[in-house]
Amino acid sequence: MELLTPAEMDRADLLTISGGSSGFALMLHAGRHVAQAAMELADAGSILVIAGPGNNGGDGLIAATELVALGRTVHVMLLGERDALKGDAALAAREWKGPLLPFLPQSIGAPSLIIDALFGSGLNRPVKDGALEMIEAVNASGVPVLAVDLPSGINGTTGGVMGAAIKARETVTFFRRKLGHLLVPGRLYCGKLRLVDIGIDPAVLDEIRPQAFENDPDLWLPSFPVPRADGHKYGRGHAVIVSGERRRPAGA
């Protein structure tokens, strides 16, 4: 039921890594789940992975490598230079042995599925330039999209559209859902949401102490003021309704 902000999700990653797991191990788990979801969404035809320069792109590169191992034809576009990647994303790029297509809308072609690994839930500024053109071209292509973590262009905290955003058929996210998955308009861009385990111990939530939860009766039912059989309306408080001079529509 917990909903995390991008900062809280980063904290979950860091706590897991400080506990002895590696960031690359988490990325491997994430990429493999993305590959499995892609296999289920597109049982034939080529798959295009559009990877960004951060860890979201690393997840996409691992997914591309896994899909090739499963016998699929995969093409990859990378925003930026391979040599400029850092950390776990650089390790993921070493796993990908295939070529990289030019990061241009015309490189999209006609795949059976696009994996959107451009930006994850940590995006904090509007997309622009080549990334903006790519998002618009993907949406215009009509090809089904599987988003990694969150559709690129959606703010992970507010659900807002950061200039433009991918319209996904499905979204794979990790450990816990983010606020942007459920808040409008973000929820309208996610499609079907898959929540997968990548090896983060739920005990990290005790330290993170998330403040947002998906509505569920288990959260509030024990405190719900059920009227007693001998109760009286005056024992339950009063409501004051202030209206204008004219009659308003029923919805108001």
Coordinates of N, CA and C in Angstrom, one line a residue:
M1 N 0.8 -1.2 0.0 CA 0.0 0.0 0.0 C 0.8 1.3 0.0
E2 N 2.1 1.1 0.4 CA 3.0 2.3 0.5 C 3.2 2.9 -0.9
L3 N 3.2 4.2 -1.0 CA 3.5 4.9 -2.3 C 4.8 5.8 -2.0
L4 N 5.8 5.7 -2.8 CA 7.0 6.4 -2.6 C 7.2 7.6 -3.5
T5 N 7.9 8.5 -3.0 CA 8.4 9.6 -3.9 C 9.7 9.1 -4.5
P6 N 10.2 9.7 -5.6 CA 11.5 9.3 -6.1 C 12.6 9.4 -5.1
A7 N 12.6 10.4 -4.2 CA 13.7 10.5 -3.2 C 13.6 9.3 -2.3
E8 N 12.4 8.9 -1.9 CA 12.3 7.8 -1.0 C 12.7 6.5 -1.7
M9 N 12.4 6.4 -3.0 CA 12.9 5.2 -3.7 C 14.4 5.2 -3.8
D10 N 15.0 6.3 -4.0 CA 16.5 6.4 -4.0 C 17.0 5.9 -2.7
R11 N 16.3 6.3 -1.6 CA 16.8 5.9 -0.3 C 16.7 4.4 -0.1
A12 N 15.6 3.8 -0.6 CA 15.5 2.4 -0.6 C 16.6 1.7 -1.3
D13 N 17.0 2.2 -2.4 CA 18.1 1.6 -3.2 C 19.4 1.7 -2.3
L14 N 19.7 2.9 -1.8 CA 20.9 3.2 -1.0 C 21.0 2.3 0.2
L15 N 19.8 2.1 0.9 CA 19.8 1.3 2.1 C 20.1 -0.2 1.7
T16 N 19.6 -0.6 0.6 CA 19.8 -2.0 0.1 C 21.3 -2.2 -0.2
I17 N 21.9 -1.2 -0.9 CA 23.3 -1.3 -1.3 C 24.2 -1.2 0.0
S18 N 23.8 -0.4 0.9 CA 24.7 -0.3 2.1 C 24.5 -1.6 3.0
G19 N 23.5 -2.3 2.7 CA 23.3 -3.6 3.4 C 24.0 -4.8 2.8
G20 N 24.7 -4.5 1.7 CA 25.5 -5.6 1.1 C 25.2 -5.9 -0.4
S21 N 24.1 -5.5 -0.9 CA 23.7 -5.7 -2.3 C 24.4 -4.7 -3.1
S22 N 24.6 -5.0 -4.4 CA 25.2 -4.0 -5.3 C 24.1 -3.4 -6.1
G23 N 24.4 -2.1 -6.5 CA 23.4 -1.4 -7.4 C 23.2 -2.1 -8.7
F24 N 24.3 -2.7 -9.2 CA 24.2 -3.4 -10.5 C 23.4 -4.7 -10.4
A25 N 23.4 -5.3 -9.2 CA 22.5 -6.5 -9.0 C 21.1 -6.1 -9.1
L26 N 20.7 -5.0 -8.5 CA 19.4 -4.5 -8.5 C 19.0 -4.2 -10.0
M27 N 19.9 -3.6 -10.7 CA 19.7 -3.3 -12.1 C 19.5 -4.5 -13.0
L28 N 20.2 -5.6 -12.7 CA 20.1 -6.9 -13.4 C 18.7 -7.4 -13.1
H29 N 18.2 -7.4 -11.9 CA 16.9 -7.9 -11.6 C 15.8 -7.0 -12.3
A30 N 16.0 -5.7 -12.3 CA 15.0 -4.8 -13.0 C 15.0 -5.1 -14.5
G31 N 16.1 -5.2 -15.1 CA 16.2 -5.4 -16.5 C 15.6 -6.7 -16.9
R32 N 15.8 -7.8 -16.1 CA 15.2 -9.1 -16.5 C 13.7 -9.1 -16.3
H33 N 13.2 -8.4 -15.4 CA 11.7 -8.2 -15.3 C 11.2 -7.5 -16.5
V34 N 11.9 -6.5 -16.9 CA 11.4 -5.7 -18.1 C 11.4 -6.6 -19.3
A35 N 12.5 -7.4 -19.5 CA 12.5 -8.3 -20.6 C 11.4 -9.3 -20.6
Q36 N 11.1 -9.8 -19.4 CA 10.0 -10.8 -19.3 C 8.6 -10.2 -19.7
A37 N 8.4 -8.9 -19.2 CA 7.2 -8.2 -19.6 C 7.1 -8.0 -21.1
A38 N 8.3 -7.6 -21.7 CA 8.3 -7.4 -23.1 C 8.0 -8.7 -23.9
M39 N 8.5 -9.8 -23.4 CA 8.2 -11.1 -24.1 C 6.7 -11.4 -24.0
E40 N 6.0 -11.0 -23.0 CA 4.6 -11.2 -22.8 C 3.8 -10.3 -23.7
L41 N 4.3 -9.0 -23.8 CA 3.6 -8.0 -24.6 C 3.7 -8.3 -26.1
A42 N 4.9 -8.7 -26.5 CA 5.1 -8.9 -27.9 C 5.8 -10.3 -28.1
D43 N 5.0 -11.3 -28.6 CA 5.5 -12.6 -28.7 C 6.2 -12.8 -30.0
A44 N 6.3 -11.8 -30.9 CA 7.0 -11.9 -32.2 C 7.4 -10.5 -32.6
G45 N 8.3 -10.5 -33.6 CA 8.7 -9.2 -34.1 C 9.9 -8.6 -33.3
S46 N 10.4 -7.5 -33.9 CA 11.6 -6.9 -33.3 C 11.1 -6.0 -32.1
I47 N 12.1 -5.6 -31.3 CA 11.8 -4.8 -30.1 C 12.9 -3.7 -30.1
L48 N 12.4 -2.4 -29.9 CA 13.3 -1.3 -29.9 C 13.4 -0.8 -28.5
V49 N 14.6 -0.6 -28.0 CA 14.8 -0.1 -26.6 C 15.4 1.3 -26.8
I50 N 14.7 2.3 -26.2 CA 15.2 3.7 -26.2 C 15.7 4.0 -24.8
A51 N 17.0 4.1 -24.7 CA 17.7 4.2 -23.4 C 18.2 5.6 -23.1
G52 N 18.0 6.1 -21.9 CA 18.6 7.3 -21.5 C 19.9 7.2 -20.9
P53 N 20.5 8.3 -20.4 CA 21.9 8.3 -19.9 C 22.1 7.9 -18.4
G54 N 20.9 7.6 -17.7 CA 21.0 7.2 -16.3 C 20.7 5.8 -16.1
N55 N 20.3 5.5 -14.8 CA 20.1 4.1 -14.4 C 18.8 3.6 -15.1
N56 N 17.9 4.4 -15.5 CA 16.7 3.9 -16.2 C 17.2 3.4 -17.6
G57 N 18.1 4.1 -18.2 CA 18.7 3.6 -19.4 C 19.4 2.3 -19.2
G58 N 20.1 2.2 -18.1 CA 20.8 0.9 -17.7 C 19.8 -0.2 -17.6
D59 N 18.7 0.0 -17.0 CA 17.7 -1.1 -16.9 C 17.3 -1.5 -18.3
G60 N 17.1 -0.5 -19.2 CA 16.8 -0.9 -20.6 C 17.8 -1.6 -21.3
L61 N 19.1 -1.3 -21.1 CA 20.2 -2.0 -21.8 C 20.3 -3.4 -21.3
I62 N 20.0 -3.7 -20.0 CA 20.0 -5.0 -19.5 C 18.9 -5.8 -20.1
A63 N 17.7 -5.1 -20.2 CA 16.6 -5.8 -20.8 C 16.9 -6.2 -22.3
A64 N 17.6 -5.3 -23.0 CA 17.9 -5.6 -24.4 C 18.8 -6.8 -24.5
T65 N 19.8 -6.9 -23.6 CA 20.7 -8.0 -23.6 C 20.0 -9.3 -23.3
E66 N 19.1 -9.2 -22.3 CA 18.3 -10.4 -21.9 C 17.4 -10.9 -23.1
L67 N 16.8 -9.9 -23.8 CA 15.9 -10.3 -24.9 C 16.7 -11.0 -26.1
V68 N 17.9 -10.5 -26.3 CA 18.7 -11.1 -27.3 C 19.0 -12.5 -26.9
A69 N 19.3 -12.7 -25.7 CA 19.6 -14.1 -25.2 C 18.4 -15.0 -25.3
L70 N 17.2 -14.4 -25.3 CA 16.0 -15.2 -25.5 C 15.6 -15.4 -26.9
G71 N 16.5 -14.9 -27.8 CA 16.3 -15.1 -29.3 C 15.5 -14.0 -30.0
R72 N 15.3 -12.9 -29.3 CA 14.6 -11.8 -30.0 C 15.5 -10.9 -30.7
T73 N 15.0 -10.2 -31.8 CA 15.7 -9.2 -32.5 C 15.5 -7.9 -31.8
V74 N 16.6 -7.2 -31.4 CA 16.5 -6.0 -30.6 C 17.4 -4.9 -31.2
H75 N 16.8 -3.7 -31.2 CA 17.6 -2.6 -31.6 C 17.6 -1.6 -30.4
V76 N 18.7 -0.8 -30.3 CA 18.8 0.1 -29.2 C 19.2 1.5 -29.7
M77 N 18.5 2.5 -29.1 CA 18.9 3.9 -29.3 C 19.4 4.4 -27.9
L78 N 20.4 5.2 -27.9 CA 20.9 5.7 -26.6 C 21.0 7.2 -26.7
L79 N 20.4 7.9 -25.7 CA 20.5 9.4 -25.7 C 21.9 9.7 -25.1
G80 N 22.8 10.2 -25.9 CA 24.1 10.6 -25.5 C 25.1 9.5 -26.0
E81 N 26.4 9.6 -25.5 CA 27.4 8.7 -25.9 C 27.6 7.6 -24.9
R82 N 27.9 6.4 -25.5 CA 28.1 5.2 -24.6 C 29.3 5.5 -23.6
D83 N 30.3 6.1 -24.1 CA 31.5 6.4 -23.2 C 31.2 7.4 -22.1
A84 N 30.1 8.1 -22.2 CA 29.8 9.1 -21.2 C 29.0 8.5 -20.0
L85 N 28.5 7.3 -20.2 CA 27.7 6.7 -19.1 C 28.6 6.4 -17.9
K86 N 28.0 6.5 -16.7 CA 28.7 6.3 -15.5 C 28.1 5.2 -14.6
G87 N 28.8 4.7 -13.7 CA 28.3 3.8 -12.7 C 27.7 2.6 -13.2
D88 N 26.5 2.2 -12.7 CA 25.9 1.0 -13.1 C 25.4 1.0 -14.5
A89 N 25.0 2.2 -15.0 CA 24.6 2.3 -16.4 C 25.8 2.0 -17.3
A90 N 27.0 2.4 -17.0 CA 28.1 2.0 -17.8 C 28.4 0.5 -17.8
L91 N 28.2 -0.1 -16.6 CA 28.3 -1.6 -16.6 C 27.2 -2.2 -17.5
A92 N 26.0 -1.7 -17.5 CA 25.0 -2.3 -18.3 C 25.3 -2.1 -19.8
A93 N 25.9 -1.0 -20.1 CA 26.3 -0.7 -21.5 C 27.3 -1.7 -22.0
R94 N 28.2 -2.2 -21.1 CA 29.2 -3.2 -21.5 C 28.5 -4.6 -21.8
E95 N 27.4 -4.8 -21.1 CA 26.7 -6.0 -21.4 C 26.0 -6.1 -22.8
W96 N 25.7 -4.9 -23.3 CA 25.1 -4.8 -24.6 C 26.2 -4.9 -25.7
K97 N 26.2 -5.9 -26.5 CA 27.2 -6.1 -27.5 C 26.8 -5.6 -28.9
G98 N 25.6 -5.2 -29.0 CA 25.1 -4.8 -30.3 C 25.4 -3.4 -30.6
P99 N 25.1 -2.9 -31.8 CA 25.3 -1.5 -32.2 C 24.2 -0.6 -31.6
L100 N 24.4 0.7 -31.7 CA 23.5 1.7 -31.3 C 23.0 2.4 -32.5
L101 N 21.7 2.5 -32.6 CA 21.1 3.3 -33.7 C 21.2 4.8 -33.4
P102 N 21.2 5.7 -34.4 CA 21.2 7.1 -34.1 C 20.0 7.5 -33.3
F103 N 20.2 8.4 -32.4 CA 19.0 8.9 -31.6 C 18.2 9.9 -32.4
L104 N 17.4 9.4 -33.3 CA 16.6 10.2 -34.2 C 15.3 9.6 -34.4
P105 N 14.2 10.4 -34.5 CA 12.9 9.8 -34.7 C 12.8 8.8 -35.8
Q106 N 13.5 9.1 -36.9 CA 13.4 8.2 -38.1 C 14.1 6.9 -37.8
S107 N 14.8 6.7 -36.7 CA 15.4 5.4 -36.4 C 14.4 4.5 -35.8
I108 N 13.2 5.0 -35.4 CA 12.2 4.1 -34.8 C 11.8 2.9 -35.6
G109 N 11.6 3.1 -36.9 CA 11.2 2.0 -37.8 C 9.9 1.5 -37.5
A110 N 9.7 0.2 -37.6 CA 8.4 -0.5 -37.3 C 8.6 -1.7 -36.4
P111 N 9.0 -1.5 -35.2 CA 9.1 -2.6 -34.3 C 7.7 -3.1 -33.8
S112 N 7.7 -4.2 -33.2 CA 6.5 -4.7 -32.6 C 6.2 -4.1 -31.2
L113 N 7.3 -3.7 -30.6 CA 7.2 -3.1 -29.2 C 8.4 -2.1 -29.0
I114 N 8.1 -1.0 -28.3 CA 9.1 -0.1 -27.9 C 9.2 -0.1 -26.4
I115 N 10.5 -0.3 -25.9 CA 10.7 -0.2 -24.4 C 11.2 1.2 -24.1
D116 N 10.5 1.9 -23.3 CA 10.8 3.3 -23.0 C 11.7 3.3 -21.7
A117 N 13.0 3.4 -21.9 CA 13.9 3.5 -20.8 C 14.7 4.8 -20.8
L118 N 14.0 5.8 -21.2 CA 14.6 7.1 -21.4 C 14.9 7.8 -20.1
F119 N 13.8 8.1 -19.4 CA 13.8 8.8 -18.1 C 13.0 8.0 -17.1
G120 N 13.4 7.9 -15.9 CA 12.6 7.2 -14.8 C 11.8 8.2 -14.0
S121 N 11.5 7.8 -12.8 CA 10.7 8.6 -11.9 C 11.4 9.8 -11.3
G122 N 12.8 9.8 -11.5 CA 13.5 10.9 -10.9 C 13.6 12.2 -11.8
L123 N 12.9 12.2 -13.0 CA 13.0 13.4 -13.8 C 12.4 14.6 -13.1
N124 N 13.2 15.7 -13.1 CA 12.8 16.9 -12.3 C 12.8 18.1 -13.1
R125 N 12.9 18.0 -14.4 CA 12.8 19.2 -15.3 C 12.1 18.8 -16.6
P126 N 11.5 19.8 -17.3 CA 10.8 19.5 -18.6 C 11.8 18.9 -19.6
V127 N 11.3 17.9 -20.4 CA 12.1 17.4 -21.5 C 12.1 18.4 -22.6
K128 N 13.2 18.3 -23.3 CA 13.3 19.3 -24.4 C 14.3 18.7 -25.5
D129 N 14.4 19.5 -26.6 CA 15.3 19.1 -27.7 C 15.1 17.7 -28.2
G130 N 16.1 16.9 -28.4 CA 16.0 15.6 -29.0 C 15.1 14.7 -28.2
A131 N 15.1 14.7 -26.9 CA 14.3 13.9 -26.0 C 12.8 14.2 -26.3
L132 N 12.5 15.5 -26.4 CA 11.1 15.9 -26.6 C 10.7 15.4 -28.0
E133 N 11.5 15.5 -29.0 CA 11.1 15.1 -30.3 C 10.9 13.5 -30.3
M134 N 11.8 12.8 -29.6 CA 11.7 11.4 -29.5 C 10.4 10.9 -28.9
I135 N 10.0 11.5 -27.8 CA 8.8 11.2 -27.1 C 7.6 11.4 -28.0
E136 N 7.6 12.5 -28.7 CA 6.5 12.8 -29.6 C 6.4 11.9 -30.7
A137 N 7.6 11.5 -31.2 CA 7.6 10.5 -32.4 C 7.2 9.1 -31.9
V138 N 7.5 8.7 -30.7 CA 7.1 7.4 -30.2 C 5.6 7.4 -30.1
N139 N 5.0 8.4 -29.5 CA 3.6 8.5 -29.3 C 2.9 8.5 -30.7
A140 N 3.5 9.2 -31.7 CA 2.8 9.2 -33.0 C 3.0 7.9 -33.8
S141 N 3.9 7.1 -33.4 CA 4.2 5.9 -34.2 C 3.1 4.8 -34.1
G142 N 2.3 4.9 -33.0 CA 1.3 3.8 -32.8 C 1.8 2.5 -32.3
V143 N 3.1 2.4 -32.1 CA 3.7 1.1 -31.6 C 3.4 1.0 -30.1
P144 N 3.0 -0.1 -29.6 CA 2.8 -0.3 -28.2 C 4.1 0.0 -27.4
V145 N 4.0 0.6 -26.2 CA 5.2 1.0 -25.4 C 5.1 0.3 -24.1
L146 N 6.2 -0.3 -23.7 CA 6.4 -0.7 -22.3 C 7.4 0.2 -21.6
A147 N 6.9 0.9 -20.6 CA 7.7 1.9 -19.9 C 8.4 1.3 -18.7
V148 N 9.6 1.7 -18.5 CA 10.5 1.2 -17.4 C 10.4 2.2 -16.2
D149 N 9.8 1.8 -15.1 CA 9.6 2.5 -13.9 C 8.5 3.5 -14.0
L150 N 8.5 4.4 -14.9 CA 7.5 5.4 -15.1 C 7.6 5.9 -16.6
P151 N 6.5 6.2 -17.3 CA 6.6 6.7 -18.6 C 7.5 8.0 -18.6
S152 N 8.4 8.1 -19.6 CA 9.3 9.2 -19.6 C 8.5 10.5 -19.8
G153 N 8.9 11.5 -19.0 CA 8.2 12.8 -19.0 C 7.2 13.0 -17.9
I154 N 6.9 11.9 -17.1 CA 5.9 12.0 -16.0 C 6.7 12.3 -14.7
N155 N 6.3 13.2 -14.0 CA 6.9 13.5 -12.7 C 6.5 12.5 -11.7
G156 N 7.5 11.9 -11.0 CA 7.3 10.7 -10.1 C 6.6 11.1 -8.9
T157 N 6.6 12.4 -8.5 CA 6.0 12.9 -7.3 C 4.6 13.4 -7.5
T158 N 4.4 14.2 -8.5 CA 3.1 14.9 -8.8 C 2.3 14.2 -9.8
G159 N 2.9 13.4 -10.7 CA 2.1 12.8 -11.8 C 2.0 13.8 -13.0
G160 N 2.6 14.9 -12.9 CA 2.5 15.9 -13.9 C 3.3 15.6 -15.1
V161 N 2.9 16.1 -16.3 CA 3.6 16.0 -17.5 C 4.6 17.0 -17.7
M162 N 5.9 16.6 -17.8 CA 7.0 17.5 -17.9 C 7.3 17.9 -19.3
G163 N 6.4 18.7 -19.9 CA 6.6 19.1 -21.3 C 5.9 18.1 -22.3
A164 N 6.3 16.9 -22.2 CA 5.7 15.8 -23.0 C 5.9 14.5 -22.3
A165 N 5.1 13.5 -22.6 CA 5.3 12.2 -21.9 C 4.9 11.1 -22.7
I166 N 5.5 9.9 -22.5 CA 5.2 8.7 -23.3 C 3.8 8.2 -22.8
K167 N 3.0 7.7 -23.8 CA 1.8 7.1 -23.5 C 2.1 5.6 -23.6
A168 N 2.1 4.9 -22.4 CA 2.6 3.5 -22.4 C 1.4 2.6 -22.4
R169 N 1.6 1.4 -23.0 CA 0.6 0.3 -22.9 C 0.7 -0.3 -21.5
E170 N 1.9 -0.5 -21.0 CA 2.2 -1.1 -19.7 C 3.4 -0.4 -19.1
T171 N 3.5 -0.4 -17.8 CA 4.6 0.1 -17.1 C 5.1 -0.9 -16.0
V172 N 6.4 -1.1 -16.0 CA 7.0 -2.0 -15.0 C 7.7 -1.1 -14.0
T173 N 7.3 -1.2 -12.7 CA 8.0 -0.5 -11.7 C 8.5 -1.4 -10.6
F174 N 9.3 -0.9 -9.7 CA 10.1 -1.7 -8.8 C 9.9 -1.4 -7.4
F175 N 9.8 -2.5 -6.6 CA 9.7 -2.4 -5.1 C 8.3 -1.9 -4.6
R176 N 8.1 -0.6 -4.9 CA 6.8 0.0 -4.5 C 6.4 1.0 -5.6
R177 N 5.1 1.2 -5.7 CA 4.6 2.2 -6.7 C 5.0 3.6 -6.2
K178 N 5.0 4.5 -7.2 CA 5.3 5.9 -6.9 C 4.0 6.7 -6.9
L179 N 4.1 7.9 -6.3 CA 2.9 8.8 -6.3 C 2.4 9.1 -7.8
G180 N 3.4 9.3 -8.6 CA 3.1 9.6 -10.0 C 2.4 8.5 -10.8
H181 N 2.4 7.3 -10.3 CA 1.7 6.2 -10.9 C 0.2 6.4 -10.7
L182 N -0.2 6.9 -9.6 CA -1.7 7.0 -9.3 C -2.3 8.4 -9.4
L183 N -1.5 9.4 -9.4 CA -2.0 10.8 -9.5 C -2.3 11.1 -11.0
V184 N -3.4 11.7 -11.3 CA -3.7 12.2 -12.6 C -2.9 13.5 -12.9
P185 N -2.3 13.6 -14.1 CA -2.5 12.8 -15.3 C -1.6 11.6 -15.4
G186 N -0.6 11.4 -14.5 CA 0.4 10.4 -14.7 C -0.3 9.0 -14.8
R187 N -1.3 8.7 -14.0 CA -1.9 7.4 -14.1 C -2.5 7.1 -15.5
L188 N -2.9 8.2 -16.2 CA -3.5 8.0 -17.6 C -2.4 7.6 -18.6
Y189 N -1.1 7.8 -18.3 CA 0.0 7.5 -19.2 C 0.6 6.2 -18.9
C190 N 0.3 5.6 -17.8 CA 1.0 4.4 -17.4 C 0.5 3.1 -18.0
G191 N -0.8 3.1 -18.4 CA -1.4 1.8 -18.8 C -1.4 0.8 -17.7
K192 N -1.4 -0.4 -18.0 CA -1.4 -1.5 -16.9 C -0.1 -1.4 -16.2
L193 N -0.2 -1.4 -14.8 CA 1.0 -1.3 -14.0 C 1.4 -2.6 -13.4
R194 N 2.7 -2.9 -13.6 CA 3.3 -4.2 -13.1 C 4.3 -3.8 -12.0
L195 N 4.1 -4.3 -10.8 CA 5.0 -4.0 -9.7 C 5.8 -5.3 -9.4
V196 N 7.1 -5.2 -9.5 CA 8.0 -6.4 -9.4 C 9.0 -6.2 -8.3
D197 N 9.5 -7.3 -7.8 CA 10.5 -7.4 -6.8 C 11.9 -7.5 -7.4
I198 N 12.8 -6.6 -7.0 CA 14.1 -6.6 -7.5 C 15.2 -6.9 -6.4
G199 N 14.7 -7.3 -5.2 CA 15.6 -7.7 -4.2 C 15.8 -6.7 -3.1
I200 N 14.8 -5.8 -2.9 CA 14.9 -4.8 -1.9 C 14.0 -5.3 -0.7
D201 N 14.6 -5.4 0.5 CA 14.0 -5.9 1.7 C 12.9 -4.9 2.1
P202 N 11.7 -5.3 2.3 CA 10.6 -4.3 2.8 C 11.0 -3.7 4.1
A203 N 11.9 -4.2 4.9 CA 12.3 -3.7 6.1 C 12.9 -2.2 6.0
V204 N 13.3 -1.9 4.8 CA 13.9 -0.5 4.6 C 12.8 0.5 4.8
L205 N 11.5 0.1 4.7 CA 10.4 1.1 4.8 C 10.3 1.6 6.3
D206 N 10.8 0.8 7.2 CA 10.8 1.2 8.6 C 11.7 2.4 8.8
E207 N 12.7 2.6 8.0 CA 13.6 3.7 8.1 C 13.1 4.9 7.2
I208 N 12.6 4.5 6.1 CA 12.1 5.5 5.2 C 10.9 6.2 5.7
R209 N 10.0 5.4 6.3 CA 8.7 5.9 6.8 C 7.9 6.7 5.8
P210 N 7.4 6.1 4.7 CA 6.7 6.8 3.7 C 5.4 7.4 4.3
Q211 N 5.0 8.5 3.7 CA 3.9 9.3 4.2 C 2.7 9.2 3.3
A212 N 2.8 8.4 2.2 CA 1.6 8.3 1.3 C 1.3 6.8 1.1
F213 N 0.0 6.6 1.0 CA -0.5 5.2 0.9 C -1.6 5.2 -0.1
E214 N -1.8 4.1 -0.8 CA -3.0 3.9 -1.6 C -4.1 3.6 -0.7
N215 N -5.3 4.2 -1.0 CA -6.5 4.0 -0.1 C -6.8 2.6 0.1
D216 N -7.0 2.1 1.3 CA -7.4 0.8 1.6 C -8.0 0.8 3.0
P217 N -9.2 0.0 3.1 CA -9.9 0.0 4.4 C -9.0 -0.4 5.6
D218 N -8.0 -1.2 5.3 CA -7.1 -1.7 6.4 C -6.4 -0.5 7.1
L219 N -6.3 0.6 6.4 CA -5.6 1.8 6.9 C -6.4 2.6 7.9
W220 N -7.7 2.6 7.7 CA -8.6 3.5 8.5 C -9.7 2.8 9.2
L221 N -10.0 1.5 8.8 CA -11.2 0.9 9.4 C -11.1 0.7 10.9
P222 N -10.0 0.4 11.5 CA -9.9 0.3 12.9 C -10.3 1.6 13.7
S223 N -10.1 2.7 13.0 CA -10.4 4.0 13.7 C -11.7 4.6 13.2
F224 N -12.4 3.9 12.3 CA -13.7 4.4 11.8 C -14.7 4.5 12.9
P225 N -15.4 5.7 13.0 CA -16.3 5.9 14.1 C -17.7 5.3 13.9
V226 N -17.8 4.0 14.1 CA -19.0 3.3 13.8 C -20.0 3.7 14.9
P227 N -21.2 4.1 14.5 CA -22.2 4.6 15.6 C -22.6 3.4 16.5
R228 N -22.7 3.8 17.8 CA -23.2 2.8 18.7 C -24.7 2.6 18.6
A229 N -25.2 1.5 19.1 CA -26.7 1.3 19.1 C -27.4 2.3 19.9
D230 N -26.8 2.8 21.0 CA -27.5 3.7 21.9 C -27.0 5.2 21.6
G231 N -26.3 5.4 20.5 CA -25.8 6.7 20.2 C -26.8 7.7 19.7
H232 N -26.5 8.9 19.7 CA -27.4 10.0 19.3 C -26.7 10.9 18.3
K233 N -27.5 11.5 17.4 CA -26.9 12.4 16.4 C -26.1 13.5 17.0
Y234 N -26.5 14.0 18.2 CA -25.8 15.2 18.8 C -24.5 14.7 19.4
G235 N -24.3 13.5 19.5 CA -23.1 13.0 20.1 C -22.0 12.8 19.0
R236 N -22.3 13.1 17.8 CA -21.4 12.8 16.6 C -20.9 14.1 16.0
G237 N -21.2 15.2 16.6 CA -20.7 16.5 16.0 C -21.8 17.2 15.2
H238 N -21.5 18.3 14.7 CA -22.4 19.1 13.9 C -21.7 19.5 12.6
A239 N -22.6 19.7 11.6 CA -22.1 20.2 10.3 C -22.8 21.6 10.0
V240 N -22.0 22.5 9.6 CA -22.5 23.8 9.2 C -22.4 24.0 7.7
I241 N -23.4 24.3 7.0 CA -23.4 24.4 5.5 C -23.7 25.9 5.2
V242 N -22.8 26.5 4.5 CA -23.0 27.9 4.1 C -23.2 28.0 2.6
S243 N -24.3 28.6 2.2 CA -24.6 28.6 0.8 C -24.7 30.1 0.3
G244 N -24.8 30.3 -1.0 CA -25.0 31.6 -1.6 C -26.5 31.9 -1.6
E245 N -26.8 33.1 -2.2 CA -28.1 33.5 -2.3 C -29.0 32.8 -3.3
R246 N -28.3 32.3 -4.4 CA -29.0 31.6 -5.4 C -28.8 30.1 -5.4
R247 N -29.7 29.4 -5.9 CA -29.7 28.0 -5.9 C -28.6 27.5 -6.9
R248 N -27.7 26.7 -6.5 CA -26.6 26.2 -7.3 C -27.0 24.8 -7.9
P249 N -26.3 24.4 -8.9 CA -26.5 23.1 -9.5 C -26.2 22.0 -8.4
A250 N -26.9 20.9 -8.6 CA -26.8 19.8 -7.6 C -25.3 19.3 -7.4
G251 N -24.5 19.4 -8.4 CA -23.1 18.9 -8.2 C -22.4 19.8 -7.3
A252 N -22.7 21.1 -7.2 CA -22.0 22.0 -6.3 C -22.5 21.8 -4.9

